[in-house]
Coordinates of C-alpha atoms and ligand atoms in Angstrom, one line a residue:
M1 CA 64.0 -33.3 95.8
S2 CA 67.7 -34.0 96.7
E3 CA 70.7 -34.7 94.7
Q4 CA 73.0 -37.6 94.8
E5 CA 76.4 -38.2 93.1
I6 CA 76.7 -41.0 90.7
R7 CA 79.9 -42.8 91.4
V8 CA 81.8 -45.5 89.6
P9 CA 81.0 -48.8 91.4
D10 CA 83.3 -51.8 92.1
L11 CA 85.0 -52.5 88.8
G12 CA 86.0 -56.0 89.8
G13 CA 89.7 -55.4 89.9
A14 CA 90.1 -53.1 86.9
D15 CA 92.1 -50.0 87.8
E16 CA 91.0 -47.6 85.2
V17 CA 88.5 -47.9 82.5
E18 CA 87.6 -45.8 79.5
V19 CA 84.2 -44.3 78.9
I20 CA 83.1 -45.4 75.4
E21 CA 79.5 -44.4 75.5
I22 CA 77.2 -42.2 77.5
L23 CA 73.7 -43.7 77.6
V24 CA 71.7 -40.9 79.3
N25 CA 71.2 -37.2 79.0
A26 CA 70.5 -34.5 81.6
G27 CA 66.8 -34.6 82.3
D28 CA 66.4 -38.3 81.6
S29 CA 64.5 -40.3 84.1
V30 CA 66.2 -43.5 85.1
A31 CA 65.3 -46.5 87.2
E32 CA 67.7 -48.1 89.7
E33 CA 70.2 -50.2 87.8
D34 CA 69.5 -48.6 84.5
P35 CA 72.7 -48.3 82.5
I36 CA 74.3 -44.8 82.6
L37 CA 77.6 -45.3 80.8
T38 CA 79.4 -48.0 78.9
V39 CA 83.1 -48.4 79.8
E40 CA 85.7 -50.6 78.3
T41 CA 88.4 -52.5 80.0
D42 CA 91.2 -54.5 78.4
K43 CA 88.8 -57.4 78.3
A44 CA 85.2 -56.2 78.0
S45 CA 82.7 -53.5 77.7
V46 CA 80.6 -53.1 80.8
E47 CA 77.6 -50.9 81.6
L48 CA 77.7 -48.9 84.8
P49 CA 74.2 -48.8 86.5
S50 CA 72.4 -46.0 88.1
P51 CA 72.6 -46.2 91.9
S52 CA 68.9 -45.4 92.3
A53 CA 65.9 -44.2 90.5
G54 CA 65.7 -40.5 89.7
K55 CA 66.4 -37.8 87.1
I56 CA 69.8 -37.2 85.6
V57 CA 71.0 -33.7 86.5
N58 CA 74.2 -33.9 84.7
I59 CA 76.9 -36.3 83.4
I60 CA 80.4 -34.8 83.9
V61 CA 82.5 -37.3 82.0
K62 CA 82.8 -37.6 78.3
V63 CA 83.6 -40.3 75.9
G64 CA 87.3 -41.1 76.1
D65 CA 87.7 -40.1 79.8
K66 CA 89.4 -42.6 82.0
I67 CA 87.6 -43.3 85.3
K68 CA 88.1 -45.5 88.3
E69 CA 86.1 -46.9 91.2
G70 CA 84.7 -44.1 93.3
D71 CA 85.0 -41.4 90.7
V72 CA 81.9 -39.1 90.4
V73 CA 80.5 -39.3 86.9
G74 CA 77.4 -37.3 87.3
T75 CA 74.5 -36.2 89.5
L76 CA 71.1 -37.7 90.0
S77 CA 68.1 -36.0 91.6
S78 CA 65.9 -38.2 93.6
D79 CA 63.3 -37.8 96.3
S80 CA 64.4 -40.8 98.2
V81 CA 68.0 -39.8 98.9
D82 CA 68.9 -38.9 102.4
S83 CA 69.0 -35.1 102.6
S84 CA 72.1 -34.8 104.7
D85 CA 74.0 -36.9 102.3
S86 CA 72.7 -35.2 99.2
A87 CA 73.4 -31.7 100.5
G88 CA 77.1 -32.6 100.7
S89 CA 77.3 -34.5 97.5
A90 CA 75.3 -32.0 95.5
G91 CA 77.8 -29.4 96.5
S92 CA 80.8 -31.4 95.5
S93 CA 79.3 -32.6 92.4
D94 CA 78.6 -29.1 91.3
G95 CA 82.2 -28.4 91.7
A96 CA 83.1 -31.4 89.8
S97 CA 80.5 -30.9 87.1
D98 CA 81.9 -27.7 85.8
G99 CA 85.4 -27.0 85.0
A100 CA 84.7 -23.4 85.4
S101 CA 83.8 -23.8 89.1
N102 CA 86.9 -25.8 89.6
R103 CA 88.9 -23.1 88.1
S104 CA 87.1 -20.5 90.3
S105 CA 88.9 -22.0 93.3
A106 CA 92.2 -21.2 91.6
P107 CA 93.7 -18.0 92.8
E108 CA 92.2 -15.0 91.0
P109 CA 94.4 -12.9 88.9
K110 CA 95.3 -9.8 90.7
A111 CA 93.4 -6.6 89.9
Q112 CA 94.9 -4.5 87.1
S113 CA 96.5 -1.3 87.9
D114 CA 95.1 2.0 86.7
D115 CA 98.0 2.3 84.3
A116 CA 97.0 2.0 80.7
P117 CA 98.5 -1.1 79.1
A118 CA 101.8 -0.3 77.6
K119 CA 102.1 -0.8 73.9
P120 CA 104.0 -3.8 72.9
D121 CA 107.5 -3.4 71.5
D122 CA 106.5 -4.4 68.0
S123 CA 110.0 -4.7 67.0
T124 CA 110.4 -7.7 69.2
G125 CA 106.9 -8.9 69.7
K126 CA 107.7 -9.2 73.4
P127 CA 104.6 -8.9 75.6
A128 CA 104.1 -5.3 76.8
P129 CA 104.6 -4.8 80.6
Q130 CA 101.3 -3.7 81.8
K131 CA 101.2 -3.5 85.6
K132 CA 103.3 -4.1 88.6
S133 CA 101.8 -5.1 91.9
G134 CA 104.0 -6.3 94.8
G135 CA 105.9 -9.3 93.4
T136 CA 103.7 -9.7 90.3
R137 CA 103.1 -7.8 87.2
T138 CA 100.6 -8.4 84.4
E139 CA 101.6 -8.4 80.7
I140 CA 99.6 -8.7 77.6
V141 CA 100.5 -11.6 75.4
K142 CA 100.0 -10.9 71.7
V143 CA 99.6 -13.0 68.7
S144 CA 102.8 -13.4 66.9
G145 CA 104.6 -15.9 64.5
L146 CA 101.6 -16.4 62.2
D147 CA 103.9 -15.8 59.4
G148 CA 101.7 -14.2 56.9
F149 CA 98.4 -15.8 58.0
D150 CA 95.7 -13.3 58.8
D151 CA 92.2 -13.7 60.3
I152 CA 92.7 -17.2 61.4
P153 CA 89.8 -18.6 63.6
I154 CA 90.6 -19.9 67.1
I155 CA 89.3 -23.4 67.3
E156 CA 90.2 -24.0 70.9
L157 CA 91.3 -22.1 74.0
N158 CA 94.0 -24.4 75.6
V159 CA 94.1 -22.5 78.9
S160 CA 91.8 -21.0 81.4
E161 CA 92.1 -18.1 83.8
G162 CA 94.2 -19.0 86.8
D163 CA 96.1 -21.8 84.9
D164 CA 99.9 -21.9 85.5
V165 CA 101.7 -22.2 82.2
D166 CA 105.3 -22.7 81.2
V167 CA 107.1 -21.2 78.3
E168 CA 105.9 -22.9 75.1
S169 CA 102.7 -24.2 76.7
A170 CA 99.9 -24.0 74.1
L171 CA 97.7 -21.0 74.7
V172 CA 95.2 -21.3 71.8
T173 CA 94.8 -23.5 68.8
V174 CA 94.0 -21.8 65.5
E175 CA 93.1 -23.4 62.2
S176 CA 93.8 -22.1 58.8
D177 CA 92.6 -23.9 55.7
K178 CA 96.0 -25.5 55.5
A179 CA 97.0 -26.3 59.0
T180 CA 96.1 -26.5 62.7
M181 CA 98.6 -24.8 64.9
E182 CA 99.1 -23.8 68.5
I183 CA 100.3 -20.5 69.7
P184 CA 102.7 -21.1 72.5
S185 CA 103.3 -19.0 75.5
P186 CA 106.3 -16.8 75.3
L187 CA 106.5 -16.6 79.1
A188 CA 106.0 -18.7 82.2
G189 CA 103.3 -17.4 84.5
K190 CA 99.6 -17.5 85.5
I191 CA 96.9 -16.8 83.0
G192 CA 94.9 -13.7 83.8
K193 CA 92.1 -12.4 81.7
I194 CA 91.6 -14.1 78.3
L195 CA 90.9 -11.5 75.7
V196 CA 89.7 -13.8 72.9
K197 CA 87.2 -16.6 72.6
E198 CA 86.7 -19.6 70.4
G199 CA 85.6 -18.6 66.9
D200 CA 87.4 -15.3 67.1
K201 CA 89.6 -14.5 64.1
I202 CA 93.0 -13.3 65.0
S203 CA 96.0 -11.8 63.2
E204 CA 99.6 -10.9 64.1
G205 CA 99.8 -8.4 66.9
D206 CA 96.3 -8.9 68.3
D207 CA 95.9 -9.0 72.1
L208 CA 95.5 -12.6 73.2
L209 CA 95.5 -12.7 77.0
E210 CA 96.9 -11.2 80.2
M211 CA 99.7 -13.1 81.9
I212 CA 100.5 -12.6 85.6
I213 CA 104.2 -12.9 86.1
T214 CA 105.7 -13.4 89.5
D215 CA 108.9 -11.4 89.7
D216 CA 111.9 -13.1 91.1
G217 CA 114.2 -10.1 91.4
A218 CA 115.2 -10.1 87.7
D219 CA 115.3 -7.0 85.7
D220 CA 111.7 -6.0 84.8
G221 CA 112.4 -5.3 81.2
D222 CA 114.0 -8.7 80.6
D223 CA 111.8 -11.1 82.5
A224 CA 110.5 -12.7 79.4
D225 CA 114.0 -13.6 78.4
D226 CA 114.9 -14.6 81.9
S227 CA 112.0 -16.9 82.3
A228 CA 112.7 -18.6 79.0
P229 CA 115.2 -21.4 78.9
A230 CA 118.1 -20.8 76.6
D231 CA 116.7 -23.1 73.9
S232 CA 113.1 -21.9 74.2
I233 CA 111.2 -19.5 72.0
D234 CA 112.7 -16.2 70.8
A235 CA 110.5 -13.5 72.2
G236 CA 110.9 -11.7 68.9
N237 CA 108.8 -14.1 66.9
N238 CA 107.7 -16.7 69.4
S239 CA 109.0 -19.4 67.1
P240 CA 110.6 -22.5 68.6
A241 CA 114.4 -22.3 68.8
E242 CA 114.4 -25.6 66.9
P243 CA 112.1 -24.9 64.0
E244 CA 109.9 -27.6 62.6
P245 CA 111.4 -29.0 59.3
S246 CA 109.2 -27.7 56.5
A247 CA 106.8 -26.0 58.8
A248 CA 106.2 -22.3 59.6
P249 CA 107.6 -21.4 63.0
L250 CA 104.3 -21.7 64.8
A251 CA 102.6 -24.0 62.4
A252 CA 102.0 -27.6 63.1
P253 CA 100.8 -28.6 59.7
E254 CA 98.4 -31.5 59.5
Q255 CA 100.4 -34.3 58.0
P256 CA 99.5 -37.9 57.1
A257 CA 101.2 -40.3 59.4
A258 CA 103.2 -41.6 56.4
A259 CA 104.6 -38.2 55.8
S260 CA 105.9 -37.9 59.3
D261 CA 107.7 -41.2 58.9
N262 CA 110.3 -39.3 57.1
K263 CA 111.0 -37.2 60.2
A264 CA 113.6 -38.0 62.8
K265 CA 112.8 -41.5 63.7
P266 CA 113.4 -42.7 67.2
A267 CA 116.1 -45.2 67.7
D268 CA 113.9 -47.7 69.5
T269 CA 110.3 -47.0 68.9
G270 CA 109.9 -49.0 65.7
S271 CA 109.7 -52.1 67.7
A272 CA 106.7 -51.4 70.0
T273 CA 104.1 -48.8 70.4
Y274 CA 101.6 -47.2 72.7
E275 CA 98.6 -47.3 70.5
V276 CA 99.2 -46.9 66.8
P277 CA 96.7 -44.5 65.2
A278 CA 95.1 -45.7 62.0
A279 CA 97.4 -45.4 59.0
G280 CA 96.8 -42.2 57.2
S281 CA 95.5 -40.4 60.2
K282 CA 96.7 -36.8 60.8
V283 CA 99.2 -35.8 63.4
H284 CA 97.9 -32.9 65.4
A285 CA 100.5 -31.5 67.7
G286 CA 101.8 -28.1 68.5
P287 CA 105.4 -27.0 68.4
A288 CA 106.0 -27.6 72.1
V289 CA 104.8 -31.2 71.8
R290 CA 106.8 -31.7 68.7
K291 CA 109.9 -30.4 70.4
L292 CA 109.3 -32.7 73.4
A293 CA 108.8 -35.6 70.9
R294 CA 112.1 -34.8 69.2
E295 CA 113.9 -34.6 72.5
L296 CA 112.6 -38.0 73.6
G297 CA 113.0 -39.6 70.1
V298 CA 109.3 -40.2 69.7
D299 CA 107.6 -40.6 66.3
L300 CA 104.4 -38.7 66.8
A301 CA 102.7 -40.8 64.1
R302 CA 102.7 -43.6 66.6
V303 CA 101.2 -41.6 69.5
K304 CA 97.4 -41.4 70.0
G305 CA 96.3 -37.9 70.9
S306 CA 93.9 -37.5 73.8
G307 CA 93.3 -33.8 73.3
P308 CA 90.4 -32.3 71.5
K309 CA 90.2 -33.4 67.9
S310 CA 92.7 -36.1 68.8
R311 CA 95.4 -33.5 69.3
I312 CA 98.6 -34.9 70.8
I313 CA 99.4 -33.3 74.1
K314 CA 102.6 -33.6 76.2
D315 CA 101.0 -36.2 78.5
D316 CA 100.4 -38.4 75.5
V317 CA 104.1 -38.3 74.6
H318 CA 105.0 -39.1 78.2
G319 CA 102.4 -41.9 78.3
Y320 CA 103.8 -43.3 75.0
V321 CA 107.3 -43.4 76.4
K322 CA 106.1 -45.0 79.6
A323 CA 104.2 -47.6 77.7
Q324 CA 107.2 -48.3 75.5
L325 CA 109.4 -48.9 78.5
Q326 CA 106.8 -51.2 80.1
Q327 CA 106.3 -53.1 76.9
A328 CA 110.0 -53.5 76.5
Q329 CA 110.2 -54.9 80.1
Q330 CA 107.4 -57.3 79.4
G331 CA 108.7 -58.3 76.1
A332 CA 105.5 -57.1 74.5
V333 CA 104.9 -57.0 70.8
V334 CA 102.8 -55.0 68.5
P335 CA 101.1 -56.4 65.3
G336 CA 102.7 -55.1 62.2
A337 CA 105.2 -52.9 64.0
G338 CA 108.2 -54.8 62.8
T339 CA 108.7 -56.6 66.1
S340 CA 111.3 -59.2 67.0
G341 CA 113.3 -58.4 63.9
I342 CA 110.3 -59.3 61.7
P343 CA 109.6 -56.8 59.0
G344 CA 106.2 -55.0 59.6
V345 CA 103.4 -55.4 57.1
K346 CA 103.5 -52.5 54.6
L347 CA 100.0 -51.5 53.4
P348 CA 99.5 -50.5 49.8
D349 CA 97.2 -47.6 48.9
F350 CA 94.1 -49.8 48.6
S351 CA 92.1 -47.0 46.9
Q352 CA 94.1 -47.6 43.8
F353 CA 92.2 -50.9 43.5
G354 CA 88.7 -49.7 44.3
E355 CA 86.7 -47.8 46.9
V356 CA 87.7 -48.3 50.6
E357 CA 86.5 -47.0 53.9
R358 CA 88.5 -46.8 57.1
E359 CA 87.1 -47.4 60.6
G360 CA 88.9 -47.1 63.9
M361 CA 89.4 -50.4 65.8
S362 CA 87.6 -50.7 69.1
R363 CA 89.8 -50.9 72.1
M364 CA 88.8 -54.5 72.5
M365 CA 89.8 -55.4 69.0
S366 CA 93.2 -53.7 69.3
V367 CA 93.8 -55.4 72.7
T368 CA 92.8 -58.8 71.4
A369 CA 95.0 -58.3 68.4
L370 CA 97.9 -57.4 70.6
N371 CA 97.3 -60.5 72.9
M372 CA 97.0 -62.8 69.9
H373 CA 100.2 -61.6 68.4
R374 CA 102.0 -61.7 71.7
S375 CA 101.0 -65.3 72.2
W376 CA 101.7 -66.2 68.5
L377 CA 105.2 -64.8 68.7
N378 CA 106.1 -65.9 72.3
V379 CA 104.6 -69.4 72.4
P380 CA 105.9 -72.3 70.3
H381 CA 102.6 -73.7 69.3
V382 CA 101.8 -77.3 68.3
T383 CA 98.3 -78.6 67.7
Q384 CA 97.3 -82.2 68.4
F385 CA 94.2 -83.5 66.7
E386 CA 91.8 -86.3 67.9
D387 CA 88.3 -87.5 67.3
A388 CA 86.1 -88.4 70.2
D389 CA 83.3 -90.8 69.8
I390 CA 80.4 -88.9 71.4
S391 CA 77.5 -91.2 70.1
D392 CA 76.6 -92.3 73.6
M393 CA 77.2 -88.9 75.2
E394 CA 74.9 -87.4 72.7
D395 CA 72.2 -90.0 73.3
F396 CA 72.4 -89.2 77.0
R397 CA 72.5 -85.4 76.4
K398 CA 69.4 -85.7 74.2
S399 CA 67.6 -87.8 76.9
L400 CA 68.0 -84.8 79.3
K401 CA 66.1 -82.5 77.0
A402 CA 62.7 -82.8 78.8
L403 CA 64.4 -82.4 82.2
G404 CA 66.3 -79.4 80.9
E405 CA 63.1 -77.7 79.8
K406 CA 61.7 -78.3 83.3
K407 CA 64.8 -76.8 84.9
G408 CA 64.9 -74.0 82.3
V409 CA 68.5 -74.9 81.4
K410 CA 69.6 -76.1 78.0
M411 CA 72.1 -79.0 78.1
T412 CA 74.5 -78.5 75.2
P413 CA 77.7 -80.5 74.6
L414 CA 79.8 -77.8 76.3
P415 CA 79.2 -78.8 80.0
F416 CA 80.4 -82.4 79.0
M417 CA 83.5 -80.9 77.5
L418 CA 84.1 -78.8 80.6
K419 CA 83.8 -81.8 82.8
A420 CA 86.1 -83.9 80.5
C421 CA 88.7 -81.1 80.4
A422 CA 88.6 -80.7 84.2
A423 CA 89.2 -84.4 84.6
A424 CA 92.0 -84.4 82.0
L425 CA 93.7 -81.4 83.8
A426 CA 93.5 -83.3 87.1
E427 CA 95.0 -86.4 85.4
L428 CA 97.7 -84.5 83.6
P429 CA 98.6 -81.5 85.8
Q430 CA 101.4 -80.5 83.5
F431 CA 98.7 -78.7 81.6
N432 CA 97.6 -76.7 84.6
V433 CA 100.7 -74.5 84.9
A434 CA 102.1 -71.2 83.8
L435 CA 105.7 -70.6 82.9
D436 CA 107.6 -67.8 84.7
M437 CA 110.5 -67.5 82.3
D438 CA 112.1 -64.6 84.2
R439 CA 112.5 -66.7 87.3
K440 CA 112.8 -70.0 85.4
E441 CA 109.9 -71.4 87.4
V442 CA 106.8 -73.4 86.7
V443 CA 103.7 -72.2 88.5
H444 CA 101.5 -75.2 89.4
K445 CA 97.9 -74.2 89.9
K446 CA 95.9 -76.2 92.5
Y447 CA 92.5 -75.0 91.1
I448 CA 90.7 -75.8 87.9
H449 CA 89.1 -72.7 86.4
I450 CA 88.3 -73.0 82.7
G451 CA 87.6 -70.1 80.2
I452 CA 85.0 -70.5 77.4
A453 CA 85.5 -68.4 74.3
V454 CA 82.2 -66.6 73.5
D455 CA 81.5 -65.1 70.1
T456 CA 79.8 -61.7 70.6
P457 CA 78.8 -59.0 68.2
H458 CA 81.5 -56.8 69.8
G459 CA 84.3 -59.3 69.7
L460 CA 85.6 -62.4 71.3
M461 CA 85.3 -62.7 75.1
V462 CA 86.5 -65.4 77.4
P463 CA 84.5 -65.6 80.7
V464 CA 85.8 -68.1 83.2
I465 CA 84.0 -70.8 85.1
R466 CA 85.6 -71.5 88.4
N467 CA 86.2 -74.8 90.1
V468 CA 84.8 -76.8 87.2
D469 CA 85.9 -80.0 88.8
Q470 CA 83.6 -79.4 91.7
K471 CA 80.5 -78.6 89.7
G472 CA 77.8 -80.9 88.2
L473 CA 76.6 -80.8 84.5
W474 CA 73.4 -78.8 85.2
E475 CA 75.4 -76.2 87.2
L476 CA 77.9 -75.9 84.4
A477 CA 75.2 -75.7 81.8
A478 CA 73.4 -72.9 83.7
E479 CA 76.7 -71.0 84.5
S480 CA 78.1 -71.2 80.9
A481 CA 74.8 -70.1 79.4
E482 CA 74.6 -67.2 81.9
L483 CA 78.2 -66.1 81.3
A484 CA 77.8 -66.3 77.5
S485 CA 74.6 -64.2 77.7
K486 CA 76.3 -61.7 80.0
A487 CA 79.2 -61.5 77.5
R488 CA 76.9 -60.8 74.6
D489 CA 75.0 -58.1 76.7
K490 CA 78.3 -56.5 77.7
K491 CA 77.5 -57.3 81.4
L492 CA 80.6 -59.3 82.3
K493 CA 82.6 -58.0 85.1
P494 CA 86.4 -57.9 84.6
A495 CA 86.8 -60.4 87.5
E496 CA 84.6 -62.9 85.6
M497 CA 87.2 -63.0 82.8
Q498 CA 90.2 -63.6 85.0
G499 CA 92.0 -66.6 86.5
A500 CA 91.5 -69.3 83.8
C501 CA 93.9 -72.3 83.7
F502 CA 92.8 -73.5 80.3
T503 CA 90.4 -72.4 77.6
I504 CA 87.8 -74.2 75.5
T505 CA 86.9 -72.6 72.2
S506 CA 83.9 -74.4 70.6
L507 CA 83.0 -73.7 67.0
G508 CA 80.9 -76.9 67.0
G509 CA 77.7 -75.0 66.8
I510 CA 78.9 -73.3 63.6
G511 CA 80.9 -75.8 61.6
G512 CA 84.3 -76.9 60.5
T513 CA 86.4 -80.0 60.8
A514 CA 89.5 -78.8 62.7
F515 CA 91.4 -75.6 63.5
T516 CA 94.5 -74.5 65.3
P517 CA 93.5 -72.2 68.2
I518 CA 96.1 -69.8 69.7
V519 CA 97.0 -70.5 73.3
N520 CA 95.5 -67.9 75.7
T521 CA 98.7 -67.0 77.5
P522 CA 99.8 -67.4 80.3
E523 CA 97.7 -70.6 80.0
V524 CA 99.7 -73.4 78.3
A525 CA 96.9 -75.1 76.3
I526 CA 93.6 -74.5 74.6
L527 CA 91.0 -77.0 73.3
G528 CA 89.4 -76.2 70.0
V529 CA 86.2 -78.1 69.3
S530 CA 84.7 -78.5 65.8
K531 CA 81.4 -79.8 64.6
A532 CA 80.5 -83.4 65.4
A533 CA 79.7 -85.5 62.4
M534 CA 78.6 -89.0 61.7
K535 CA 81.6 -91.1 60.4
P536 CA 82.1 -94.7 59.6
V537 CA 84.3 -96.2 62.3
W538 CA 85.9 -99.7 62.0
D539 CA 85.0 -101.8 65.0
G540 CA 87.2 -104.8 64.0
T541 CA 84.7 -106.5 61.9
A542 CA 82.6 -103.8 60.2
F543 CA 82.2 -100.1 59.8
Q544 CA 79.8 -98.6 62.3
P545 CA 78.2 -95.1 62.0
R546 CA 79.4 -93.1 65.0
L547 CA 79.1 -89.5 65.9
M548 CA 82.7 -88.2 66.0
L549 CA 83.7 -84.9 67.7
P550 CA 86.8 -83.3 66.3
L551 CA 89.2 -82.0 69.0
S552 CA 92.2 -79.7 68.3
L553 CA 94.5 -79.1 71.3
S554 CA 97.0 -76.3 70.8
Y555 CA 99.7 -76.2 73.5
D556 CA 102.8 -74.4 74.5
H557 CA 105.6 -76.8 73.6
R558 CA 107.9 -75.2 76.2
A559 CA 105.5 -76.5 79.0
V560 CA 104.1 -79.6 77.4
N561 CA 105.7 -82.3 75.3
G562 CA 104.0 -84.0 72.4
A563 CA 103.5 -87.3 74.2
D564 CA 101.6 -85.5 77.0
A565 CA 99.5 -83.7 74.4
A566 CA 98.6 -87.0 72.8
R567 CA 97.8 -88.4 76.3
F568 CA 95.6 -85.4 77.0
T569 CA 93.5 -85.7 73.8
S570 CA 93.3 -89.5 74.3
A571 CA 92.0 -88.9 77.8
L572 CA 89.4 -86.4 76.5
A573 CA 88.3 -88.9 73.9
R574 CA 88.1 -91.7 76.5
L575 CA 86.2 -89.4 79.0
M576 CA 83.7 -88.2 76.4
G577 CA 83.5 -91.6 74.7
D578 CA 82.2 -93.1 78.0
I579 CA 80.9 -90.4 80.3
R580 CA 80.5 -92.9 83.1
T581 CA 84.3 -92.4 83.5
L582 CA 83.7 -88.8 84.4
L583 CA 82.4 -90.1 87.7
L584 CA 85.5 -92.0 88.6
Ligands
CAO1 N1 79.0 -80.3 67.2 C1 77.8 -80.3 66.8 N2 76.8 -79.5 67.3 C2 77.2 -78.8 68.4 C3 78.5 -78.7 68.9 C4 79.4 -79.6 68.3 N3 80.7 -79.6 68.7 N4 78.6 -77.9 69.9 C5 77.3 -77.3 70.0 N5 76.5 -77.9 69.1 C6 75.1 -77.6 68.9 C7 74.4 -77.5 70.2 O1 74.0 -78.7 70.6 C8 73.2 -76.6 69.8 O2 72.3 -77.4 69.0 P1 70.8 -77.6 69.4 O3 70.3 -76.2 69.5 O4 70.2 -78.4 68.3 O5 70.8 -78.3 70.7 C9 73.9 -75.7 68.8 O6 75.0 -76.3 68.3 C10 74.2 -74.3 69.4 O7 74.9 -74.5 70.6 P2 75.5 -73.2 71.3 O8 76.7 -72.7 70.5 O9 74.4 -72.2 71.5 O10 75.9 -73.7 72.7 P3 77.2 -74.3 73.2 O11 77.0 -74.5 74.7 O12 77.7 -75.4 72.5 O13 78.3 -73.1 73.0 C11 79.4 -71.0 73.2 C12 78.3 -71.9 73.8 C13 79.4 -69.8 74.1 C14 80.7 -71.7 73.3 C15 79.1 -70.7 71.8 O14 77.8 -70.1 71.7 C16 80.1 -69.8 71.1 O15 80.1 -68.5 71.3 N6 81.0 -70.4 70.3 C17 81.9 -69.6 69.5 C18 83.3 -69.5 70.2 C19 84.3 -68.8 69.3 O16 84.0 -67.9 68.6 N7 85.5 -69.4 69.3 C20 86.5 -68.9 68.4 C21 87.6 -68.4 69.2 S1 89.0 -68.0 68.3 O17 88.5 -66.9 67.3

């Protein structure tokens, strides 16, 4: 029996993906290619397969973790793995699988001296100097600043032995029946022995942990003060120098997002956001994080917490600021956030009208919403309508049914539309461009890749068929069916959703007479197809019953003018009206 690391395979170009589901447990037997995890990129959910058959030893990632190609996500035991390989990998996976073993490689706190710990100076609450050894000394950090709360349970240890911490780094999180709060470090140093555990109830003055301080020549008695920046905590009560408005010194009361709207608002964050948490969700953040947010002008109600119980940590605030800057550079917009001078949508309290339930958006839904809104605001849309007479095309398509059954491929109207669009794009190449507004350039594409919108239970996906102009109807029928089924089974790779020049969104199998699709930027046009219907068509002498296919072409009016749009839909109607012309 040997062990093998389970690593993230090629993600088809996606840099970092988020784990949204873990599909196996330790002890599960899996076959090669069995799905282990589901991850979500900006465009799709994808299952990561097992590299071989075996038994799951452990999975070391959790839902919400970000992983990239090559990362180890777990360990698999298998008889068939090469032993030399597995020996090495088992060792490293052990290390990765357990945070504690990682931590064990961190320098051990130095042994304590024989001296009994000195009593804290209760008048100041300053940690009591306990031990000196060479350039380091150990001090006991005590609970302080609980302001009247007693016996509050610890819900989380925020540090581990060997961690380096700064002044105000969160040491533990406690939760009273009114608030969740972090107890910040009064000192910078290395965490020694932790004297409490999760679930313990603590009160003012209780011993929390040992801290190893490296002396830098400063006076022993005043190191705590020396190590603290002028505006950091007061060692007497550990409260932030800048107290939270309406909050106890250490307390970070849970507040509805709306309530925090009243707090100091950033000058520029109303226009874009990192990831807006659901309205009404609580802001969990400790004093140090709140202080950082105030310094950077960040409204914490707009920041998504990545810590336990969605607590906001410093990295989240930095990530938010980074995303803001990137979005500002890219001219990005956020739905409902009051962008581009447009007032945001204010939500009423729906519960006053009846029962409601809230559900977090999936990442795909929020990314799709963002993309739709970005396109809607950035692209001057116009939609051109046309009816194509597909009576003959349908006769021909139906005549292929028996052959299709033999080939195992269903010939729907979609491959004909793909072929017609490829021919129209070749005929009118002004539709096969992207606009680079920064450089004032038009990017002409010399390839014809077409995206097809696929309706799936987990949202809209747009796989891309490459070189449509070079493929025959059967090939297109097989490829579009395969991509649509992969999309529905969450098996699409990110690369299979990139590179489209144009998109077809067909609602013809469902119904409707026309609609106005939104251009899938940076493409400049999209064809919406509605349900074909028999209509009376005047042939010059009489009305004839003809099967008419409604086409709705939305286009970016910066790239394409109305006359060209009319030419494009006319070309489509001509090509589908007489499919022999597709051969020309
Ligand atoms: N008019 C009338 N019937 C049509 C038609 C049309 N325009 N298009 C397809 N049909 C028929 C097909 O012929 C088929 O009928 P039969 O079973 O009798 O042959 C039936 O509708 C179902 O076709 P289909 O939808 O399975 O296959 P398709 O190749 O036409 O479409 C796909 C594939 C992936 C485009 C489609 O399944 C889909 O997901 N469409 C929704 C796309 C979407 O949600 N767009 C909205 C984007 S904006 O929110």
